[in-house]
Coordinates of C-alpha atoms and ligand atoms in Angstrom, one line a residue:
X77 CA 9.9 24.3 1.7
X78 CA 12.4 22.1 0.0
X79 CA 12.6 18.1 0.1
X80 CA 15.3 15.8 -0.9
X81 CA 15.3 15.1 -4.4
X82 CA 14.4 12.0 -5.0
X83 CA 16.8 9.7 -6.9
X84 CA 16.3 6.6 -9.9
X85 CA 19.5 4.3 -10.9
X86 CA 19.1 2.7 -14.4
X87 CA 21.8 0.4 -14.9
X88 CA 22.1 -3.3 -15.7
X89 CA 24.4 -4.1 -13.1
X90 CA 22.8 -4.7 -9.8
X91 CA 26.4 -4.7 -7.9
X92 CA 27.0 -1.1 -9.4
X93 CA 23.4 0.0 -8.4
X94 CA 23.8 -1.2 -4.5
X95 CA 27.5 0.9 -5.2
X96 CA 25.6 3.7 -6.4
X97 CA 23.4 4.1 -3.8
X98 CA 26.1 3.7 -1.2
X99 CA 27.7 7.1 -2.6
X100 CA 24.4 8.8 -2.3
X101 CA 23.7 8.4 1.2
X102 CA 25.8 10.5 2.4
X103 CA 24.2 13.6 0.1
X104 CA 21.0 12.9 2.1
X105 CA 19.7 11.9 -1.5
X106 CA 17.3 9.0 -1.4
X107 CA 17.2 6.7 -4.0
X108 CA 13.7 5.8 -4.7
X109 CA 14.1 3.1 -7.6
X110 CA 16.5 0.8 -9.3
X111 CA 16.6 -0.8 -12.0
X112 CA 17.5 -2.1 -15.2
X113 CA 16.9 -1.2 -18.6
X114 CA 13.3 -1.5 -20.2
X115 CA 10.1 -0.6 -19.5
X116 CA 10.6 -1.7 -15.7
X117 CA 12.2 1.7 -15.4
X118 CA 9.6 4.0 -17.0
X119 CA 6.9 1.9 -14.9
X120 CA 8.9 3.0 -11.9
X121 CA 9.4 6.6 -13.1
X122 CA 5.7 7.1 -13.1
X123 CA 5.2 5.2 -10.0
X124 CA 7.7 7.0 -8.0
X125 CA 8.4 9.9 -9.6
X126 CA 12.3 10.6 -9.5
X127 CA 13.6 14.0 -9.4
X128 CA 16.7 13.0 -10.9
X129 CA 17.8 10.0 -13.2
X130 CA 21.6 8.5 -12.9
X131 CA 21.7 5.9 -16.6
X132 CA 24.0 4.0 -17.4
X133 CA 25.2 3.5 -20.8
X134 CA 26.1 0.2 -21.8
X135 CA 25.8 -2.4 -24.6
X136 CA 22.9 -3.0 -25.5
X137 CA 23.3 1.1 -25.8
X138 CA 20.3 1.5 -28.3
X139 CA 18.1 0.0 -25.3
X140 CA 19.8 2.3 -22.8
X141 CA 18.9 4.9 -24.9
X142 CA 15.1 3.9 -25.6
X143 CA 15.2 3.3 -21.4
X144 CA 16.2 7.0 -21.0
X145 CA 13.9 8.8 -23.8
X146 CA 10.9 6.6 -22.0
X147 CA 11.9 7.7 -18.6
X148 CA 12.3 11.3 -20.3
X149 CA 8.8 11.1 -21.5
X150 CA 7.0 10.3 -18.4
X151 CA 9.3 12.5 -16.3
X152 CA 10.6 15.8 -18.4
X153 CA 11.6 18.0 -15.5
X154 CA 13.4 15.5 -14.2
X155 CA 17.5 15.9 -15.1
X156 CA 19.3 12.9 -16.5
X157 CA 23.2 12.4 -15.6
X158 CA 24.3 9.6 -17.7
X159 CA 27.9 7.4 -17.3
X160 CA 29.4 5.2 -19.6
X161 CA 32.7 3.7 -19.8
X162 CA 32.8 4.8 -23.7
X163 CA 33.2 8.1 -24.8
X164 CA 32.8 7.5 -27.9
X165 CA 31.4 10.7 -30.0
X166 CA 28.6 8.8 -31.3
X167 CA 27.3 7.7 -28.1
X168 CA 27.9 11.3 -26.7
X169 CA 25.4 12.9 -29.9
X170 CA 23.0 10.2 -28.9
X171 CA 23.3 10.6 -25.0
X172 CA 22.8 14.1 -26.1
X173 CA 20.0 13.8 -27.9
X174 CA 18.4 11.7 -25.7
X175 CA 18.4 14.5 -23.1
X176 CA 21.2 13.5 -21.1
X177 CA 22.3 16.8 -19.1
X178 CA 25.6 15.4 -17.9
X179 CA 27.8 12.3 -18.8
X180 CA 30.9 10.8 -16.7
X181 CA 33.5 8.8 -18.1
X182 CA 32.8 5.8 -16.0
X183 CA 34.3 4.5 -13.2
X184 CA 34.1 7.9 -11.8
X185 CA 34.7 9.3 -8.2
X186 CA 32.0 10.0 -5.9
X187 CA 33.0 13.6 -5.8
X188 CA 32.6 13.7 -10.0
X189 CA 29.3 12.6 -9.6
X190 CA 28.0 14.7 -6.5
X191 CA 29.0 18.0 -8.2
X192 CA 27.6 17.1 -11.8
X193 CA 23.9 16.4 -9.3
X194 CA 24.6 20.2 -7.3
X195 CA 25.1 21.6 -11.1
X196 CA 21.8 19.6 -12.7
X197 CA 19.7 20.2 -9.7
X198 CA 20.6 23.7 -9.5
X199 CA 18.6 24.6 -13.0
X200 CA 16.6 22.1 -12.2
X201 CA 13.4 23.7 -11.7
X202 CA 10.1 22.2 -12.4
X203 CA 7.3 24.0 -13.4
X204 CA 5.0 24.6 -10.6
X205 CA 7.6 22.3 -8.7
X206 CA 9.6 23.9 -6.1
X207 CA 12.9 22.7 -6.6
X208 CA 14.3 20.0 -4.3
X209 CA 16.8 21.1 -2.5
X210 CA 20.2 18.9 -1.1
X211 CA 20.0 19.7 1.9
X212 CA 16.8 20.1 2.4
X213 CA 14.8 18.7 5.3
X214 CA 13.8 15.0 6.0
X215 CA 10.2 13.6 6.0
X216 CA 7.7 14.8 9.2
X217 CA 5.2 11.9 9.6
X218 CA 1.9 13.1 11.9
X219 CA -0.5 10.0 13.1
X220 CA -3.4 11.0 13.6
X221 CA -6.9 9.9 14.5
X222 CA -10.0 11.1 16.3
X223 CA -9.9 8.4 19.2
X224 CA -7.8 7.1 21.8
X225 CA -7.5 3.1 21.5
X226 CA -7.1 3.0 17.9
X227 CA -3.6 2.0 17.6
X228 CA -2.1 5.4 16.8
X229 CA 0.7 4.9 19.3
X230 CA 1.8 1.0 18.4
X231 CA 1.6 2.3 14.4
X232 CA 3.9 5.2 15.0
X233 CA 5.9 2.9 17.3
X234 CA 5.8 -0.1 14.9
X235 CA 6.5 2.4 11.7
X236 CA 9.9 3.7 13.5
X237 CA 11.5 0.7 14.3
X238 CA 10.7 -0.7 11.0
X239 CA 12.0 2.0 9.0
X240 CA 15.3 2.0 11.1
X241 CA 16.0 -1.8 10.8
X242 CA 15.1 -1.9 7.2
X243 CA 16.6 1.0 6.1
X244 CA 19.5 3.4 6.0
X245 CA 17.4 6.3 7.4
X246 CA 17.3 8.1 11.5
X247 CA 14.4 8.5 12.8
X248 CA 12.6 10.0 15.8
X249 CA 9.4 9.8 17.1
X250 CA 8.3 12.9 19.3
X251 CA 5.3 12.3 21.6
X252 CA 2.9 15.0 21.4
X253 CA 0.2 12.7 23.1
X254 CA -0.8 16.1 25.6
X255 CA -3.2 13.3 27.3
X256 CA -1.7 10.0 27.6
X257 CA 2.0 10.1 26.8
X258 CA 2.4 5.7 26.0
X259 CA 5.4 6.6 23.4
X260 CA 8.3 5.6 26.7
X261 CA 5.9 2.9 28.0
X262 CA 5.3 1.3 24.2
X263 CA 9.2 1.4 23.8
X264 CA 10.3 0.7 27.5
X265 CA 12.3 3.5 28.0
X266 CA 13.2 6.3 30.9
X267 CA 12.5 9.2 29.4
X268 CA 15.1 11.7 30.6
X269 CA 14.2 15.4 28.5
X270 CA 10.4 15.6 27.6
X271 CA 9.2 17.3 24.4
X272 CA 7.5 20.0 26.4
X273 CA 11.5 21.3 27.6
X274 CA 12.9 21.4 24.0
X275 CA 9.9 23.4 23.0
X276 CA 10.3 25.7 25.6
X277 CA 14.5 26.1 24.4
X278 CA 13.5 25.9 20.3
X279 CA 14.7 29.4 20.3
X280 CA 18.3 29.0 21.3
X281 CA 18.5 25.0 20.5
X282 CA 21.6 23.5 18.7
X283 CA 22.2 20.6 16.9
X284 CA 24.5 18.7 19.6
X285 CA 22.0 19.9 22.8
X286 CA 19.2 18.2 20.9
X287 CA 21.2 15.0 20.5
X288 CA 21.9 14.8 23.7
X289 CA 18.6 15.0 25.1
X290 CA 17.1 12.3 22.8
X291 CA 16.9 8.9 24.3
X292 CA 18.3 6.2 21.8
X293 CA 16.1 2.7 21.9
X294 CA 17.8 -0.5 21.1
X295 CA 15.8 -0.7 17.8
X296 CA 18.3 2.3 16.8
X297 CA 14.7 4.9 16.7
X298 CA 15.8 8.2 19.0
X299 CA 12.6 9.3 21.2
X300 CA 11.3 12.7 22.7
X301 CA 8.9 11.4 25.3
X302 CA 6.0 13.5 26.5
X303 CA 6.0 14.6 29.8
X304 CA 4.6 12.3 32.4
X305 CA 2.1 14.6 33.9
X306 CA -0.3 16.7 31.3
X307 CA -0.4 19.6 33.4
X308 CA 3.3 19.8 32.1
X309 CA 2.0 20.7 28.6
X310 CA 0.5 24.0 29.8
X311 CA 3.1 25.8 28.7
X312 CA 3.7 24.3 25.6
X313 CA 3.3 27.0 23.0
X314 CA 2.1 25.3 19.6
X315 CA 4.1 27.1 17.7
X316 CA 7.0 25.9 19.3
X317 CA 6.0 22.3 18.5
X318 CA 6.1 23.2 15.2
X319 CA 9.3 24.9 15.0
X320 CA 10.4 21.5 17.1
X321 CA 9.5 19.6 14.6
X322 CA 11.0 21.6 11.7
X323 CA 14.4 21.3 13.8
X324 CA 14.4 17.9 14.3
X325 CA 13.5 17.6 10.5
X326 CA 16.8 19.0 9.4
X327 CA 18.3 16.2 11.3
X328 CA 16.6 13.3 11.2
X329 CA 15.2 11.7 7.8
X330 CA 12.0 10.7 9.5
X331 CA 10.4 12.3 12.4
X332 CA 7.7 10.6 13.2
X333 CA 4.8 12.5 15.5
X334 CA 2.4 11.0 18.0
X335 CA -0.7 12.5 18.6
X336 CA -3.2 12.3 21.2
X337 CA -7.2 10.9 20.4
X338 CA -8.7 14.4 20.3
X339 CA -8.3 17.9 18.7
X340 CA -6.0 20.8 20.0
X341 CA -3.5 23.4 19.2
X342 CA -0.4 20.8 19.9
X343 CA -2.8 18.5 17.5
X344 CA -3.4 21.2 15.3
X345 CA 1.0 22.1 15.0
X346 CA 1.6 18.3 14.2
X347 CA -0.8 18.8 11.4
X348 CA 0.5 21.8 10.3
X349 CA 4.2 20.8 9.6
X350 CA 3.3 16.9 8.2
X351 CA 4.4 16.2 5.3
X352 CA 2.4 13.1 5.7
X353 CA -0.4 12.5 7.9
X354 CA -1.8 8.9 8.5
X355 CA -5.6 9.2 9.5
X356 CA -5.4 6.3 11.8
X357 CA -9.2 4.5 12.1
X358 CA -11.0 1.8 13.8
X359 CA -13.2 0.0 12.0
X360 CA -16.6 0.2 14.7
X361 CA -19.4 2.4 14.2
X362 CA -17.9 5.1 16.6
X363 CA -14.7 6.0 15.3
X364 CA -15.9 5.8 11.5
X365 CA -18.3 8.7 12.1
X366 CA -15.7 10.5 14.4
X367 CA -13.0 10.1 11.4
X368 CA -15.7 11.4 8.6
X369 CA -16.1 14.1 11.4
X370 CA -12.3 15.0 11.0
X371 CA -11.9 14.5 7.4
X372 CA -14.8 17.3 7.3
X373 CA -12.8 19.9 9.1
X374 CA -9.5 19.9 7.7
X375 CA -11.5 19.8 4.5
X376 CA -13.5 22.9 5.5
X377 CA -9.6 24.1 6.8
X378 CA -8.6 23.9 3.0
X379 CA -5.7 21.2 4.5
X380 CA -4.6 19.4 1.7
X381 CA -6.4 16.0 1.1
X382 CA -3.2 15.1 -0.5
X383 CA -1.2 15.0 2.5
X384 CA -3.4 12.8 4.3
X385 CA -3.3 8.7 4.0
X386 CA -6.6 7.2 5.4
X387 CA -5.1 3.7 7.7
X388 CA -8.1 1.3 8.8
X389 CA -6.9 -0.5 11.7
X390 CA -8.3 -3.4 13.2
X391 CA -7.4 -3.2 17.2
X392 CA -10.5 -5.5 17.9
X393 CA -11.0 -9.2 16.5
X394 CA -14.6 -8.3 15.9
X395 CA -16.1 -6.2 13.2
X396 CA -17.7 -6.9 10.2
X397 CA -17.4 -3.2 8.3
X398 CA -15.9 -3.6 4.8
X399 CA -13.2 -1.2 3.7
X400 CA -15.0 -1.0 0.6
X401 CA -17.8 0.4 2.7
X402 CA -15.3 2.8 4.8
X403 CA -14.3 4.2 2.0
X404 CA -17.5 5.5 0.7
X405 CA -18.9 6.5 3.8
X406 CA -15.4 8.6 4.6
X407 CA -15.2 9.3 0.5
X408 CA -11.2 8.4 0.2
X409 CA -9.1 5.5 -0.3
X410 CA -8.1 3.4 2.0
X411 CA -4.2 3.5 2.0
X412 CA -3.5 1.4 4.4
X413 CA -5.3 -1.6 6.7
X414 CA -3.8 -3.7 8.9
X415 CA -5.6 -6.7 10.4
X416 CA -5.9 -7.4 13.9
X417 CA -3.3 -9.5 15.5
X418 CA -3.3 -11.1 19.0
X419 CA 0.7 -10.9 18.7
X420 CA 0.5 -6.8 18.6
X421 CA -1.1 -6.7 22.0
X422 CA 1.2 -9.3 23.8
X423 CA 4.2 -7.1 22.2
X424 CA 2.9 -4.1 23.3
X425 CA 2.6 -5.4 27.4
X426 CA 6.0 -6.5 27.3
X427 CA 7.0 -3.1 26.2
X428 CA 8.6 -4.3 22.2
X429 CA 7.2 -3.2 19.0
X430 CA 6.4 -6.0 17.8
X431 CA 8.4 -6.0 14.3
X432 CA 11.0 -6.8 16.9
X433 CA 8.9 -8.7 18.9
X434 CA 7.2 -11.3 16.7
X435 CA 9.1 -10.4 13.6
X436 CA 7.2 -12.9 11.3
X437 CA 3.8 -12.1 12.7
X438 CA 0.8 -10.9 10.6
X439 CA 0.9 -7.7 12.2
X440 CA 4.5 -7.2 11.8
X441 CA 5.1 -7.9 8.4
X442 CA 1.8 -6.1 7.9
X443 CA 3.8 -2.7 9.1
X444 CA 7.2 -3.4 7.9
X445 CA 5.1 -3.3 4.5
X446 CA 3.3 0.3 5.7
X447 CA 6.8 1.5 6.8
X448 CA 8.3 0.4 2.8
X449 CA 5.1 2.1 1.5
X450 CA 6.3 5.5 3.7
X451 CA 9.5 5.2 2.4
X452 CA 9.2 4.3 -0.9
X453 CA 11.6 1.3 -0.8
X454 CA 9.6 -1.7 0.1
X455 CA 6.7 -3.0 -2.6
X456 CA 3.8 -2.9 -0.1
X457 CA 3.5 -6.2 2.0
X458 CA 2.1 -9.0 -0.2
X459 CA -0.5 -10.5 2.9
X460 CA -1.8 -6.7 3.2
X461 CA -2.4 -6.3 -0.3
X462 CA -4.0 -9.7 -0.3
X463 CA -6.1 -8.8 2.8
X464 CA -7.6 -5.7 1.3
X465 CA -8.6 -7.9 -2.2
X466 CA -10.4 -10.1 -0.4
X467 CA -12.4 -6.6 1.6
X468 CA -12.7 -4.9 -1.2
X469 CA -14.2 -6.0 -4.3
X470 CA -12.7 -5.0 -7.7
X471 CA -13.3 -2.2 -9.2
X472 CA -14.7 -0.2 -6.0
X473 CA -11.7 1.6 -5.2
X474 CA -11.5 3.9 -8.4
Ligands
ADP768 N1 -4.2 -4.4 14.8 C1 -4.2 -4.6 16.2 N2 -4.4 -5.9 16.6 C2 -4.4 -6.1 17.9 N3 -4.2 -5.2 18.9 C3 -4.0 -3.9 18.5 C4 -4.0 -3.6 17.1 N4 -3.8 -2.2 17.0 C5 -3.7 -1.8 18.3 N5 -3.8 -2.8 19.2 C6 -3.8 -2.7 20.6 O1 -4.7 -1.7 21.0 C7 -4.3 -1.0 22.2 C8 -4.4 0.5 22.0 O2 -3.4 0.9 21.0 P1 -2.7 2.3 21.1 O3 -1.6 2.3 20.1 O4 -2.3 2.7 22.5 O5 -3.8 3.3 20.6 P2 -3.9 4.9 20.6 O6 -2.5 5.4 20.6 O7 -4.7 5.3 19.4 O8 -4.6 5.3 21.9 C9 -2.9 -1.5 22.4 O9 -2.9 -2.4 23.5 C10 -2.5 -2.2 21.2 O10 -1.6 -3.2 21.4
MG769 MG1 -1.5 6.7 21.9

């Protein structure tokens, strides 16, 4: 299972970055920092962990080089392509011994710079790493809890549209709510092909077919809707979901999957093929226990406890359970909470996510922020860091 490779551009020149980055979209490679030189860009390299490097090398070139040998040192499997308007031999011996892999006379075209990535990324292979792979499949998003009424629906929702208006990246959202399919209602669409048809076709599906079944919402998200009747899922085969998924993975960066308030073999596929799972929970005694409950038995599974981002949501006003105390009763981190917000229910009657909605609302800019986090692109949303301070007291959450 490959992933896109995950892209950092050092250079000093944040007009050549934005340029940079415009050349990569196409190659489906994300960039995942930018920056300039100095210990900004190691910070980042360890934070985000690039697969590859693009560096500039400019005056002041003996601080481009320290940038890159720091960068080297925190991420050694990672290849470095360098480009530099000079080509002068000392600067190629130091590029060179600085672990540059490939250097382009700069300005270069983007075809130049494509195929020196294909040749680095090629032998790039890091140990106990699979490699990342070009075209390799986009991001597959599961949110999940053990409840209904716990905002699993308006996250996934909220998430979508987010990451469609703030970034470059297509999404989808599948409904695989086999109970209570809200996905159409949230959004205020007609669903036209359910989820349950395209896993009955996954077999003989194609690219274009797929398409045209999707419904596109004005926030630019595409949608599978459930079916509107549950008896409709009966003949869903789970392993069909899964392959669904994988599908729609190899054309959408993000597919985001919905999932209904209890445990099943549709459940159970959506799990399977995450790359990321979001453990949504409510903060009231019920859920907490029900949550600890789940954590239990994909632990006892052998899922990996890497894959899964624990989200305390706040759906009521009303509760007075600490994060600092969920998180030692569930024994993980809290990745994610976001506060109750009056705004999110009124959005969700009229049928609006409400990042559209009520765009400067707590609750928006709250998941905005969880969408960057997701993506990597955003620094997390200052009022939801400043939220979970004031829950949890220092030092707790080591
Ligand atoms: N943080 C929140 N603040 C206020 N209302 C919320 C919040 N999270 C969810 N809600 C509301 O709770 C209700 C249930 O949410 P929903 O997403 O349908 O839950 P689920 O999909 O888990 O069943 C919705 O009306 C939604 O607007
Ligand atoms: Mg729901």
């Amino acid at each position: 299972m490959g992933r896109n490779p995950l892209v950092m551009i050092i250079d000093e020149d944040p007009i050549f970055r934005q340029e940079l980055q415009g050349m990569l979209t196409p190659a489906r490679l994300a960039v995942v920092a930018d920056c300039g030189y100095g210990v900004e860009a190691a910070s980042l390299a360890e934070e985000l962990k690039p697969d590859l490097i693009l560096a500039s090398i400019e005056e002041p070139v003996a601080r481009a080089i320290q940038t890159i040998e720091a960068v080297r040192g925190i991420r050694p499997g990672a290849p470095v392509i360098a480009y530099s308007s000079s080509t002068e031999l000392h600067l190629v011996r130091q590029a060179m011994h600085a672990g540059v892999r490939d250097l382009l006379a700069h300005p270069f075209k983007v075809g130049e710079l494509l195929t020196a990535i294909e040749a680095v990324m090629r032998s790039a292979s890091l140990p106990g790493e699979a490699a990342p792979q070009p075209q390799a499949a986009g991001t597959i998003l599961t949110v999940f809890g053990a409840k209904g009424g716990i905002g699993k629906t308006t996250i996934t929702t909220n998430i979508a549209t987010a990451i469609a208006r703030d970034t470059d990246s297509s999404v989808l959202v599948m409904d695989l709510d086999t109970r209570f399919g809200d996905v159409a209602i949230m959004l205020d669409i007609d669903p036209a092909v359910t989820v349950a048809e395209m896993a009955g076709q996954v077999a003989t599906l194609d690219r274009a077919s797929f398409k045209a079944a999707l419904v596109e919402h004005e926030s630019g998200v595409f949608v599978l809707p459930s079916p509107k009747h549950p008896n409709d899922w009966r003949q869903v085969q789970a392993d069909d979901i899964k392959e669904l998924a994988r599908f729609a993975s190899r054309m959408f960066d993000y597919v985001i999957l919905d999932t209904p308030g209890a445990f099943n073999d549709v459940v159970g596929a959506a799990l399977e093929v995450a790359t990321q799972v979001l453990v949504v929970t409510s903060v009231d005694m019920a859920s907490i226990k029900d949550t600890s409950f789940i954590l239990d038995v994909l632990e006892s599974e052998g899922f990996p406890d890497d894959r899964l981002f624990l989200t305390v949501n706040h759906p009521n006003g009303a509760n007075t359970i600490r994060a600092a105390d969920i998180e030692r009763v569930l024994r993980k981190k809290v990745f994610w909470e976001i506060p109750h917000d009056a705004q999110m229910t009124m959005a969700t009657q009229i049928g609006l996510p409400v990042v559209l909605a009520r765009p400067k609302s707590r609750a928006a800019s709250n998941l905005a922020g969880l969408a960057g986090k997701i993506t990597g692109r955003d620094a997390p949303a200052r009022e939801s860091k400043g939220f979970l301070r004031r829950l949890i007291p220092a030092g707790s959450r080591n």
